[in-house]
Each structure stands twice: as C-alpha cells, then as structure tokens.
PDB file of C-alpha atoms in Angstrom:
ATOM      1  CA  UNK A   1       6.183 -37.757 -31.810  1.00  0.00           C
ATOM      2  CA  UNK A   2       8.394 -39.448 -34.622  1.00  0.00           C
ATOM      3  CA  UNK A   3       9.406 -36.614 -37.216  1.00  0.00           C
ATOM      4  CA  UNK A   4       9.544 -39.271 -39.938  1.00  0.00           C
ATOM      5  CA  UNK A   5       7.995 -43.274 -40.107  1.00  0.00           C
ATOM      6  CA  UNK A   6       7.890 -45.881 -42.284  1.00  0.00           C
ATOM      7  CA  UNK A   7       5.195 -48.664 -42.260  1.00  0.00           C
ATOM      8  CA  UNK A   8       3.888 -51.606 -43.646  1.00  0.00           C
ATOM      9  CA  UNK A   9       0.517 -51.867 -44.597  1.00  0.00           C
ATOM     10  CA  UNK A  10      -2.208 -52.710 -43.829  1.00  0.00           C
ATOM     11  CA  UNK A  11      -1.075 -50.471 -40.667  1.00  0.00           C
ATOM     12  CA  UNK A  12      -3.476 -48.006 -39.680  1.00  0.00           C
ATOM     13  CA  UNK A  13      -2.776 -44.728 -42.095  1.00  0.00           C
ATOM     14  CA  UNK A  14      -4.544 -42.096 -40.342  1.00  0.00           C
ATOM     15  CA  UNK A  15      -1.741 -39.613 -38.361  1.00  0.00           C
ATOM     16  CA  UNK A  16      -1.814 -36.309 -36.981  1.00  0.00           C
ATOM     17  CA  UNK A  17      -3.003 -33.516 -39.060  1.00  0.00           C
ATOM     18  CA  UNK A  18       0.551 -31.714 -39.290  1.00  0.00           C
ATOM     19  CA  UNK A  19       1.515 -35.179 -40.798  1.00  0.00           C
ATOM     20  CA  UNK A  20       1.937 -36.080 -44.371  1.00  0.00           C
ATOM     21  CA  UNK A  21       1.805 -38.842 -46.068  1.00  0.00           C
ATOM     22  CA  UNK A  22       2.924 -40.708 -49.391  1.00  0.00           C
ATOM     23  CA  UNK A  23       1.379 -44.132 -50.072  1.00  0.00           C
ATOM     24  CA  UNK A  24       2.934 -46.536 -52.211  1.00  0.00           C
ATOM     25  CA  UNK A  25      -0.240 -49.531 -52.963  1.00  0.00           C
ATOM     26  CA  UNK A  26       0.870 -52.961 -54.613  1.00  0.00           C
ATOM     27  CA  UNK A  27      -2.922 -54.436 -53.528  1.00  0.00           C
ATOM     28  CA  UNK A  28      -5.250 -53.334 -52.383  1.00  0.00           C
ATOM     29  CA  UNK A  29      -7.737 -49.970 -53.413  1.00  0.00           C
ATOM     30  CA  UNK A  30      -7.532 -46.220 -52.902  1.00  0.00           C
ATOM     31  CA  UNK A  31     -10.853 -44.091 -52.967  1.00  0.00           C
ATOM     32  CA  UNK A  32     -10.130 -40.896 -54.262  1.00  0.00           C
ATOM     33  CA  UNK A  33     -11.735 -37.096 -53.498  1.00  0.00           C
ATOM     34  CA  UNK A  34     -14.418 -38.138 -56.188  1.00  0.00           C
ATOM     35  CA  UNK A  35     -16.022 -41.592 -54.644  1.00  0.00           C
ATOM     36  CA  UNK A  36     -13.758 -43.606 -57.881  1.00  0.00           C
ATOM     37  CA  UNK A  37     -11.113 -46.285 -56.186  1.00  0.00           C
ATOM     38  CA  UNK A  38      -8.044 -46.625 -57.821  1.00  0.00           C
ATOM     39  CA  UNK A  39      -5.620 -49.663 -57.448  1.00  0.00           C
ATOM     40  CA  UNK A  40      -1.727 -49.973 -57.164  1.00  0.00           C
ATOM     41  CA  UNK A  41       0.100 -46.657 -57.778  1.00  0.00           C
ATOM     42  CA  UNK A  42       1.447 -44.179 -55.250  1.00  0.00           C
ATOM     43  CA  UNK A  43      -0.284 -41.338 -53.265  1.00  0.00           C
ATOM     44  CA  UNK A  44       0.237 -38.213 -51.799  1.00  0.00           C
ATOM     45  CA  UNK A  45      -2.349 -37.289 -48.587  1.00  0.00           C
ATOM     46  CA  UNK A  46      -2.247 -33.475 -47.681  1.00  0.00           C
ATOM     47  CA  UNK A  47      -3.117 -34.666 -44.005  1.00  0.00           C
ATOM     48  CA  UNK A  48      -2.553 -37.820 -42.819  1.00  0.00           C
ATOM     49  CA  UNK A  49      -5.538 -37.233 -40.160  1.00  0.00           C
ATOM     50  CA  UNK A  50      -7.550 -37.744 -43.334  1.00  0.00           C
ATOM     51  CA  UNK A  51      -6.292 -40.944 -43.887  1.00  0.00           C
ATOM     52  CA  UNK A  52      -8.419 -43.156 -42.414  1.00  0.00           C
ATOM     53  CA  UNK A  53     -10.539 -45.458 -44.003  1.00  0.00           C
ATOM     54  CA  UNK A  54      -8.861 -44.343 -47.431  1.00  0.00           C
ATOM     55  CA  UNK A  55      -7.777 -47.864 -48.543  1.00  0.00           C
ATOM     56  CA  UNK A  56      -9.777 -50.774 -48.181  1.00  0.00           C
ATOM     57  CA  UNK A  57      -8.710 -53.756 -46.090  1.00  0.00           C
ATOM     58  CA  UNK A  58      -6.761 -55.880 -48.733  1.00  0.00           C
ATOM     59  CA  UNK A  59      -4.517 -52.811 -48.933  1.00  0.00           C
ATOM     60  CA  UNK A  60      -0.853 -53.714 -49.258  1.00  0.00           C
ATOM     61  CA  UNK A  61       2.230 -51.434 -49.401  1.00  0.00           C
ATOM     62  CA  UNK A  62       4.166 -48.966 -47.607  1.00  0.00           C
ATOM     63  CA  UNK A  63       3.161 -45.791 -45.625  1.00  0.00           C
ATOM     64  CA  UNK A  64       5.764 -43.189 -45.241  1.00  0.00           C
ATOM     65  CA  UNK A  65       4.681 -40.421 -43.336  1.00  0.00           C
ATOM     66  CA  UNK A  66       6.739 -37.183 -42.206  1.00  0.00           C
ATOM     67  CA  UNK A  67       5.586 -33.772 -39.973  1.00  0.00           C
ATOM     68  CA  UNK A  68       5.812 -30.905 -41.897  1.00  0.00           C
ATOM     69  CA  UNK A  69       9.068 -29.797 -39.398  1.00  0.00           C
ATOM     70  CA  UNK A  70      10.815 -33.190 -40.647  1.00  0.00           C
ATOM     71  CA  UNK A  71      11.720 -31.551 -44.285  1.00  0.00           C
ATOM     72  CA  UNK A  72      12.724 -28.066 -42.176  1.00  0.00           C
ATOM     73  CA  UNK A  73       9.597 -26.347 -43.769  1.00  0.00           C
ATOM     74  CA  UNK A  74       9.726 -25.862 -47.855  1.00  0.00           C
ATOM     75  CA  UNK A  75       6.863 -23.629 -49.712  1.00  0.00           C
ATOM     76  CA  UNK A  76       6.139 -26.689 -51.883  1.00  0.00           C
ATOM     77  CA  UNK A  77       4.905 -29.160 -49.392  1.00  0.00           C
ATOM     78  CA  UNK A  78       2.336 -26.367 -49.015  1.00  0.00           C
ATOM     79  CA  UNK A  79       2.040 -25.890 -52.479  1.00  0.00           C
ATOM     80  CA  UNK A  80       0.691 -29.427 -52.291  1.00  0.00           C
ATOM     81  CA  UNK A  81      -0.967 -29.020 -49.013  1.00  0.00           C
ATOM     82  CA  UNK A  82      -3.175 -26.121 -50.777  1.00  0.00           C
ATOM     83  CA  UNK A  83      -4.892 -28.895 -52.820  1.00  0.00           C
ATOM     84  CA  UNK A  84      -7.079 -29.493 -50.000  1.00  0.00           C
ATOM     85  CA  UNK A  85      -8.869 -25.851 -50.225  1.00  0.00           C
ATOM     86  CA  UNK A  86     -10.162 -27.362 -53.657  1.00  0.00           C
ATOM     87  CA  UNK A  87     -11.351 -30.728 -52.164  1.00  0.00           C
ATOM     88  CA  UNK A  88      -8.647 -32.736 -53.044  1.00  0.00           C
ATOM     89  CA  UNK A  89      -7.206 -34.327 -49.961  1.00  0.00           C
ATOM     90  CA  UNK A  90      -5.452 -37.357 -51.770  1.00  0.00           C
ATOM     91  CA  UNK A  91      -3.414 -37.213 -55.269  1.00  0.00           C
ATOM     92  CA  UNK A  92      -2.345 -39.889 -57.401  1.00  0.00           C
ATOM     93  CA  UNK A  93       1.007 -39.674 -59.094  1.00  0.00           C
ATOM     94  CA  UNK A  94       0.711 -39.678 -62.409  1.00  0.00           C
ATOM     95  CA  UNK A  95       2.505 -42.827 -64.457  1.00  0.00           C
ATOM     96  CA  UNK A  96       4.667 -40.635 -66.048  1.00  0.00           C
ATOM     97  CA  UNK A  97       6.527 -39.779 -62.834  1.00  0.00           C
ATOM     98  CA  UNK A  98       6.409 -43.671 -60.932  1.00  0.00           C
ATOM     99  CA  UNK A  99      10.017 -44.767 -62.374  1.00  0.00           C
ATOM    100  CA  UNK A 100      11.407 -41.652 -60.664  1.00  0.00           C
ATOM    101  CA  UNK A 101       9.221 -41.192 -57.391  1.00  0.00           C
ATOM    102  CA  UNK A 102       9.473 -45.422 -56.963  1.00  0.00           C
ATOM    103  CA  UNK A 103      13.229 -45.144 -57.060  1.00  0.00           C
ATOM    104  CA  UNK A 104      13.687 -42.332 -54.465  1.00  0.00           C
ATOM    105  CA  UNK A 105      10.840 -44.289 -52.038  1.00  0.00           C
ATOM    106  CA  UNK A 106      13.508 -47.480 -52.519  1.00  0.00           C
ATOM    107  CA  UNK A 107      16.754 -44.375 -51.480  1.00  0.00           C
ATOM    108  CA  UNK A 108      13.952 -43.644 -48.802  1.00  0.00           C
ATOM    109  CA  UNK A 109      13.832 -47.285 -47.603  1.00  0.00           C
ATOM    110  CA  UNK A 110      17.507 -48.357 -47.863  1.00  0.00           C
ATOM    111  CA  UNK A 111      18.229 -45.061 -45.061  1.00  0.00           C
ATOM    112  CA  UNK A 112      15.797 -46.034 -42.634  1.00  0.00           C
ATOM    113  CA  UNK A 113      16.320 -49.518 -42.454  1.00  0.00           C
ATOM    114  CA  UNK A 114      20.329 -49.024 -42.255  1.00  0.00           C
ATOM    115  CA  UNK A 115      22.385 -47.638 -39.540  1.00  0.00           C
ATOM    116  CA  UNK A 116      24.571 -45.241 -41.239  1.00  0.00           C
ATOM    117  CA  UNK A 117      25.246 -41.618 -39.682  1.00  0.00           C
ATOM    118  CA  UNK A 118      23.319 -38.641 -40.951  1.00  0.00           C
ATOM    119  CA  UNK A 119      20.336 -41.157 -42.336  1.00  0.00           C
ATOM    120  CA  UNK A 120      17.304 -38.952 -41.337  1.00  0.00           C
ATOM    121  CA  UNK A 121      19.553 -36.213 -43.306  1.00  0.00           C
ATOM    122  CA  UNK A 122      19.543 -38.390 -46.021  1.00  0.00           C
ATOM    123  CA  UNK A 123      16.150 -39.020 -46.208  1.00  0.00           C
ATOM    124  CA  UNK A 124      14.995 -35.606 -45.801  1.00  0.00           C
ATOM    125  CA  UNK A 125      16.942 -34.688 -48.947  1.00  0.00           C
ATOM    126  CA  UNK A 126      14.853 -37.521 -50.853  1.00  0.00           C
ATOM    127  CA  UNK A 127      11.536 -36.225 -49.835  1.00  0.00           C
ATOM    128  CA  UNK A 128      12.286 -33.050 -50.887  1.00  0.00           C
ATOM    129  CA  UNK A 129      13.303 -34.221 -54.501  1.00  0.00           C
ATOM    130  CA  UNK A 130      10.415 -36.416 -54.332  1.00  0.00           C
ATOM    131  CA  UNK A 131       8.068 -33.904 -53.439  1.00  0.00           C
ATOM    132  CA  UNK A 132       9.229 -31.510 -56.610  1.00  0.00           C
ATOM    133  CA  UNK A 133       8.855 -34.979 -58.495  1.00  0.00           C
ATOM    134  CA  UNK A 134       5.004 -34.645 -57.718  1.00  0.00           C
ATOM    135  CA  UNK A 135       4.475 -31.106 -57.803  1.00  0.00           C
ATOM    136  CA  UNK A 136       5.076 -31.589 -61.462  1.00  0.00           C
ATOM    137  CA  UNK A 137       1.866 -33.270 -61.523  1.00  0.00           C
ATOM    138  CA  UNK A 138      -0.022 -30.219 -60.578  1.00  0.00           C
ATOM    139  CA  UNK A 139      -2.240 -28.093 -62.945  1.00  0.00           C
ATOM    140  CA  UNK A 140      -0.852 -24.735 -62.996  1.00  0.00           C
ATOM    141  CA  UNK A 141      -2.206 -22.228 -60.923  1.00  0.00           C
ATOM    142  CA  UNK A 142      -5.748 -20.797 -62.410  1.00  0.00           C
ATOM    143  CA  UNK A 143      -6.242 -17.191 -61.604  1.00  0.00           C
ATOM    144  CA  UNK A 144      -9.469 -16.520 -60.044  1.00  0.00           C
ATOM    145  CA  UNK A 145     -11.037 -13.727 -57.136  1.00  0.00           C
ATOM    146  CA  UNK A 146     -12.307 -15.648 -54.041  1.00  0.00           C
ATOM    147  CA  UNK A 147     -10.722 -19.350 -53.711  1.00  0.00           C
ATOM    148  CA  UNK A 148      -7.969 -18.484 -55.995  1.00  0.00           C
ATOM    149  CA  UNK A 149      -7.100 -14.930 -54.287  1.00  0.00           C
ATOM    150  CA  UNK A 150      -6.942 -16.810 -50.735  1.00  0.00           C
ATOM    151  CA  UNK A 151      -4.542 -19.285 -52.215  1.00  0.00           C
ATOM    152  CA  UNK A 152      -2.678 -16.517 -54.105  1.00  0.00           C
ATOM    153  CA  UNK A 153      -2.415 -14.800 -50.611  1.00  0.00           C
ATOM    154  CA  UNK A 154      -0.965 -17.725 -48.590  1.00  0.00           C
ATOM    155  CA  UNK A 155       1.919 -18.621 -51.776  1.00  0.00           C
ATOM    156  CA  UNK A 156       3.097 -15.017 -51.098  1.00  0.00           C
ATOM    157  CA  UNK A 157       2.715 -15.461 -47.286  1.00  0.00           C
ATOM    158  CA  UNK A 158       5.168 -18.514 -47.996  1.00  0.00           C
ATOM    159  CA  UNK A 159       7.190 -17.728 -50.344  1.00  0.00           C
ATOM    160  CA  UNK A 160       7.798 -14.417 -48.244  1.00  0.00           C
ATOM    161  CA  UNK A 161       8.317 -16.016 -44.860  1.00  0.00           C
ATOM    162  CA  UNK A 162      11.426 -18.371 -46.405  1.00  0.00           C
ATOM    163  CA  UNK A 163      12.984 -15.616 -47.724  1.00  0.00           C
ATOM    164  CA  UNK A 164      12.907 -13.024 -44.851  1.00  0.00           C
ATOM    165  CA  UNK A 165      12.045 -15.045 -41.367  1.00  0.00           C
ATOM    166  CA  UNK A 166      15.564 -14.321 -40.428  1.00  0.00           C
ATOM    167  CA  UNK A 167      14.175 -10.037 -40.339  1.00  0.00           C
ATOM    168  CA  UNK A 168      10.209 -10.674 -39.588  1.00  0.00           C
ATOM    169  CA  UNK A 169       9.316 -12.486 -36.953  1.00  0.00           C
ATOM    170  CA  UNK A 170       5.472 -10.914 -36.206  1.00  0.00           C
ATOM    171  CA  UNK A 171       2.532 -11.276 -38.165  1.00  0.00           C
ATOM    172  CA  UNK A 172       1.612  -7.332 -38.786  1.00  0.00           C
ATOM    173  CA  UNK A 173       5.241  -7.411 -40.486  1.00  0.00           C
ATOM    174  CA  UNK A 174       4.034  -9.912 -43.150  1.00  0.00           C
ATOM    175  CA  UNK A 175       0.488  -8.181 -43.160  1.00  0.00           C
ATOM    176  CA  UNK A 176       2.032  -4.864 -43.888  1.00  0.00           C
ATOM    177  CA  UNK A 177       4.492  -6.629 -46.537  1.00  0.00           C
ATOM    178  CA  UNK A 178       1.473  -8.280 -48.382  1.00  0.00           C
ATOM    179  CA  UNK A 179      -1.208  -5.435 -48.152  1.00  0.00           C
ATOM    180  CA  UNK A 180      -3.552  -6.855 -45.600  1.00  0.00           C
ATOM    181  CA  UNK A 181      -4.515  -6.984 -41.748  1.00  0.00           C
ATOM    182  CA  UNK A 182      -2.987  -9.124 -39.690  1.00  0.00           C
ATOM    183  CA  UNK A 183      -6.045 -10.711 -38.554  1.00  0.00           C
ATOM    184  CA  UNK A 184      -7.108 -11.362 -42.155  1.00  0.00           C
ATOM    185  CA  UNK A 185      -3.798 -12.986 -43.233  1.00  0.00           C
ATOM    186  CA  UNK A 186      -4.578 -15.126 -39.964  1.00  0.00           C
ATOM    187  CA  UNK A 187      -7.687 -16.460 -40.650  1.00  0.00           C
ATOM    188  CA  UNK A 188      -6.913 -17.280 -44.524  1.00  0.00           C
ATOM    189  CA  UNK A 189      -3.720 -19.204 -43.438  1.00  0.00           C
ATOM    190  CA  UNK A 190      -6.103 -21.036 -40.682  1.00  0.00           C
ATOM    191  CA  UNK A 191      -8.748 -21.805 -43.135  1.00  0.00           C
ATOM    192  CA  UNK A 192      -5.938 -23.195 -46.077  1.00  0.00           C
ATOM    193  CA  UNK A 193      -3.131 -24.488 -44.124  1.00  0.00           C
ATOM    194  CA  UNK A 194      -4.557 -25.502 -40.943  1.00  0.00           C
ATOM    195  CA  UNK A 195      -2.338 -23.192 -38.811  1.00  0.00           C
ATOM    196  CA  UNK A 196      -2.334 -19.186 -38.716  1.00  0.00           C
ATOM    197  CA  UNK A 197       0.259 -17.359 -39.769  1.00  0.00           C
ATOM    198  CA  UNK A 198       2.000 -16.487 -36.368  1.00  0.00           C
ATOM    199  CA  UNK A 199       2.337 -20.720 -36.132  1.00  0.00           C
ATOM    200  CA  UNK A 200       3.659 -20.524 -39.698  1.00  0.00           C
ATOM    201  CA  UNK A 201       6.189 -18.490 -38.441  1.00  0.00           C
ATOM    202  CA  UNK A 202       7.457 -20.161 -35.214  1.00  0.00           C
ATOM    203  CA  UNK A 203       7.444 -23.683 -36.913  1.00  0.00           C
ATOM    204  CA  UNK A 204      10.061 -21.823 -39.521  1.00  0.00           C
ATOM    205  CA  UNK A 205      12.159 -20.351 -36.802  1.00  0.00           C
ATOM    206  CA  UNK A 206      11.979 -23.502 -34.975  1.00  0.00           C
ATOM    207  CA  UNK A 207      12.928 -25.455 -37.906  1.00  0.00           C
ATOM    208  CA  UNK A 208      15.688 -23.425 -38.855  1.00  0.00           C
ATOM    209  CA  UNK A 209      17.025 -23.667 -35.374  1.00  0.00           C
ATOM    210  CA  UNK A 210      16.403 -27.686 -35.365  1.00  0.00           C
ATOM    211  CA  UNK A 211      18.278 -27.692 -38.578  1.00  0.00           C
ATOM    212  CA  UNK A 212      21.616 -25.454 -36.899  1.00  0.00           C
ATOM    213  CA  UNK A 213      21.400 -27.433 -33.652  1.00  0.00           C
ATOM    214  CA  UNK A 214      22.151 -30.635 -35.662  1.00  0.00           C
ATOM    215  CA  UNK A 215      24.886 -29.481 -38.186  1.00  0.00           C
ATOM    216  CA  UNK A 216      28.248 -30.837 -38.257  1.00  0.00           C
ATOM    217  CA  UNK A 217      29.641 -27.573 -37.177  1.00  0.00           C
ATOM    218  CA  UNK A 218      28.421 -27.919 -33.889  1.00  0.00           C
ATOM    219  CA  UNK A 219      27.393 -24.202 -33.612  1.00  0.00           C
ATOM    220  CA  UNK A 220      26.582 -22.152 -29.972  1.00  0.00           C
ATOM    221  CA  UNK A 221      24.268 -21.218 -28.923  1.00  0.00           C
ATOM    222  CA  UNK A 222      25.335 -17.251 -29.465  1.00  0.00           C
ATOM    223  CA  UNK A 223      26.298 -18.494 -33.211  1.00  0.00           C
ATOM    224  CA  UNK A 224      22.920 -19.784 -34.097  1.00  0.00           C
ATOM    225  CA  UNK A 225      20.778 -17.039 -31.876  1.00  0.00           C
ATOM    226  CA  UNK A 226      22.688 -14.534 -34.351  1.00  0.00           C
ATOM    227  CA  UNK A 227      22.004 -16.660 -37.956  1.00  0.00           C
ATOM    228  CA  UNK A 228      18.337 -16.212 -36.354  1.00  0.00           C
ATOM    229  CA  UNK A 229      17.931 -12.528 -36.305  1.00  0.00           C
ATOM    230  CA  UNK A 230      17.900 -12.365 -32.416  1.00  0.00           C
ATOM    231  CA  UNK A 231      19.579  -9.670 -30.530  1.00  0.00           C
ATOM    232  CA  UNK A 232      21.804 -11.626 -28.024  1.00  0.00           C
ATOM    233  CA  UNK A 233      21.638 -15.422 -27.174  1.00  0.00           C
ATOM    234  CA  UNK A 234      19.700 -14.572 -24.067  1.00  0.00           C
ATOM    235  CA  UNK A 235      16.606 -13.399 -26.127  1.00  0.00           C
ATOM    236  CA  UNK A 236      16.815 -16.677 -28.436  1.00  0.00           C
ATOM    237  CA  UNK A 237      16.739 -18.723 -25.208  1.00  0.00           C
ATOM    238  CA  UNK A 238      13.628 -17.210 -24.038  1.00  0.00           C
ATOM    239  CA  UNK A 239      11.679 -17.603 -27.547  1.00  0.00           C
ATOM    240  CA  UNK A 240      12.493 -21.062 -28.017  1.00  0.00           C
ATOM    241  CA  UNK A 241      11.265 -21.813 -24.724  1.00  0.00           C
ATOM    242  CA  UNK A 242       8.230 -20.316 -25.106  1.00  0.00           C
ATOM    243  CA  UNK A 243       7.823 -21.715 -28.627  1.00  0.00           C
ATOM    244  CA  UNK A 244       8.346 -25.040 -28.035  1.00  0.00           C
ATOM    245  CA  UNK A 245       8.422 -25.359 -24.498  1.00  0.00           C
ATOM    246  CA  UNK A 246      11.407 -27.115 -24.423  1.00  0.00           C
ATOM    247  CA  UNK A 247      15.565 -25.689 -22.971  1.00  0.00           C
ATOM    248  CA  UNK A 248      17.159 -24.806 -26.090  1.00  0.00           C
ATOM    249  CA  UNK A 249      20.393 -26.951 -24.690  1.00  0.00           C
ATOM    250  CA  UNK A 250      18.265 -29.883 -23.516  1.00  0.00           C
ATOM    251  CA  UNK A 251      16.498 -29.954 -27.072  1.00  0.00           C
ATOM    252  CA  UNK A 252      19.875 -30.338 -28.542  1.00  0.00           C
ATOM    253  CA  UNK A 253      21.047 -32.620 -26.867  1.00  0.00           C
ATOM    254  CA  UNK A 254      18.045 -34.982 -27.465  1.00  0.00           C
ATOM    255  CA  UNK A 255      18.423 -33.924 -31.384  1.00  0.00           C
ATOM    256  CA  UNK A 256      22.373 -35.376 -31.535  1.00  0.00           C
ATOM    257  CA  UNK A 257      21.020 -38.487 -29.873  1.00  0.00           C
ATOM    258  CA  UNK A 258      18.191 -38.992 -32.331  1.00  0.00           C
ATOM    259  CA  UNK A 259      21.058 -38.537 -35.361  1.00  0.00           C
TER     260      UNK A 259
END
C-alpha cells in the first residue's frame, strides 16, 4: 500500500482505517459529525475508512491521504485522531489558519508532482507542520473522569512511548510506567486509537527503523539494531521479521528504490 497519495476529486475518498486524510473542497459539500454540510474549506478525517459518502457528488478538490507510518509516528496525529472518541470523525480548519495550511498543501503538491531526490522526505516534513497548523484549532483538553480519563491515559501512553521506545519495548513496561494493567491499557488504546498498545509499539519501532534504513548515512544493519535498543543485530533481524513479515535487508532495499 502507498504510504502517501494525492488525488483529484471527485475520486473515491474512503481509504484504509490506518489512513488519514486532509481534504481541500473548491465545490462541492462536506457533511459534518452534526448532519450540517459545509462548502469549500479544507478538512481533516481521523480515518479515511470513514470517508465515504462524506462529500456529495459535485465535490471538487484534492485528497491527500497518508498512513499513520508515512509521518514516522508523531503524538499529535493522535492528538487529532482522539477526536473521534468524542464523535467527531471530520474537522474543518478554521479560516484563521487557511492562508497557512493552503500554502503548505501547494509545498505538498509541488513535491509529489516533481522528480527531485528526497521528495517523500520533503513532504513528510510539510504534513507535520501542517498538522501542528491544525492542532491549533483544537479546544484545549477538558478534564473529566470516564471519556476524558481514557483519553488522558492514551496522551501519556504516547507521549511516553516517543520518548522511551528505544528502552520499552512490552506492554506491562508501559502499564507499570502509567499505573495500570496491561490488559487495561490494551483495551483503552483499542477502543481510542483503533490499535492496542503492543501495535502502538511495533508501528514505532518499525517506523523508527523505516526512518534509519532510508537516511543518507546509509547505516548497517548492526548500527541501526543498536540506535534500537536491541542486543546484537541478530535479535533486530528476528523482530522485524516477525513484525512486519518482511527481511530487514530486502525491506531496505525496496525503501531506497521507492526514494
């Protein structure tokens, strides 16, 4: 599957549910969480799986969409994800932050349509300065016991796992961290995210790994089993095969041909 895609619409919107998507409509109508459509302005979908049938026929624009993996997994796109566990699937920029998110869709463009070395680089680095564009949007966080203590749980589940996956690597060592069981910080990151907490995980090891195999360094294997955390190259080896099911030398290989 395509990490990152660009496309014309009235091209079918609905994607994968590890996908996101940001919607920029010059015709055309959105219907929001609410039942109210709203016209041209651009949109952020927490799943693109939950995409369909959101704009109506006339609908004209661009879809970009990205996998969560494409942006080598940052707290915020959750942040934004997390919308969804109050019923709020699709957001509309606000008008205040257009001049600034329309310009960075146009950077966006300009890469993918051009030819130029390190472009998917390039347009990861303008999502994620996009994306902080439109978390600006956001209410800040109420404080609250049920909803709010789930979501409360899964920003320190986050924010915990970018700073320390390189030392934790099993669930009970981020349950112990945070207070809770294991199969409790499971099933809230299930119900909010989509994926439990031991996928959290791999998809940030993995990503990390993506992100070595493809630097300009052109690090070993040995080098970037030991940036990991693992004991000996050897042990790496096996995990990534068994994460993603794919040879660690094969996969990079296939990465330096899709740069």
């Amino acid at each position: 599957m395509q990490t990152f895609r660009l496309q014309a619409l009235p091209a079918r919107t609905g994607g994968a549910s590890n996908e996101i998507q940001l919607v920029h409509l010059t015709q055309g109508a959105c219907l929001l969480d609410n039942g109210a459509a709203s016209s041209e302005g651009l949109y952020f979908i927490r799943s693109a799986a939950s995409g369909q049938g959101v704009f109506s026929r006339d609908a004209r624009g661009h879809a970009f969409t990205f996998t969560h993996d494409f942006i080598h997994y940052i707290p915020l796109v959750y942040e934004l994800c997390l919308l969804g566990a109050a019923g709020k699937p699709v957001l509309r920029v606000e008008n205040s932050q257009r001049g600034d998110t329309y310009e960075l869709l146009n950077l966006i463009r300009a890469e993918w349509e051009s030819d130029r070395p390190y472009r998917l680089d390039m347009i990861r680095d303008y999502l994620k300065i996009l994306l902080r564009q439109i978390a600006r949007c956001l209410p800040a966080p109420k404080t609250g016991y049920s909803a709010d203590r789930k979501t409360g749980l899964v920003r320190q589940f986050l924010s915990l796992l970018d700073q320390q996956f390189i030392l934790l690597k099993k669930v009970t060592d981020y349950a112990a961290n945070l207070h809770v069981t294991a199969n409790h910080l499971n099933t809230t990151l299930k119900e909010l995210t989509g994926v439990t907490a031991s996928e959290h995980i791999r998809r940030r090891i993995l990503s990390e790994a993506r992100m070595l195999a493809t630097h300009k360094e052109n690090y070993s294997m040995k080098e970037i089993a030991y940036h990991l955390g693992f004991e000996d190259k050897s042990h790496f080896s096996k995990y990534f095969k068994n994460a993603s099911g794919k040879n660690f030398t094969n996969y990079k290989k296939e990465l330096s041909m899709e740069a």
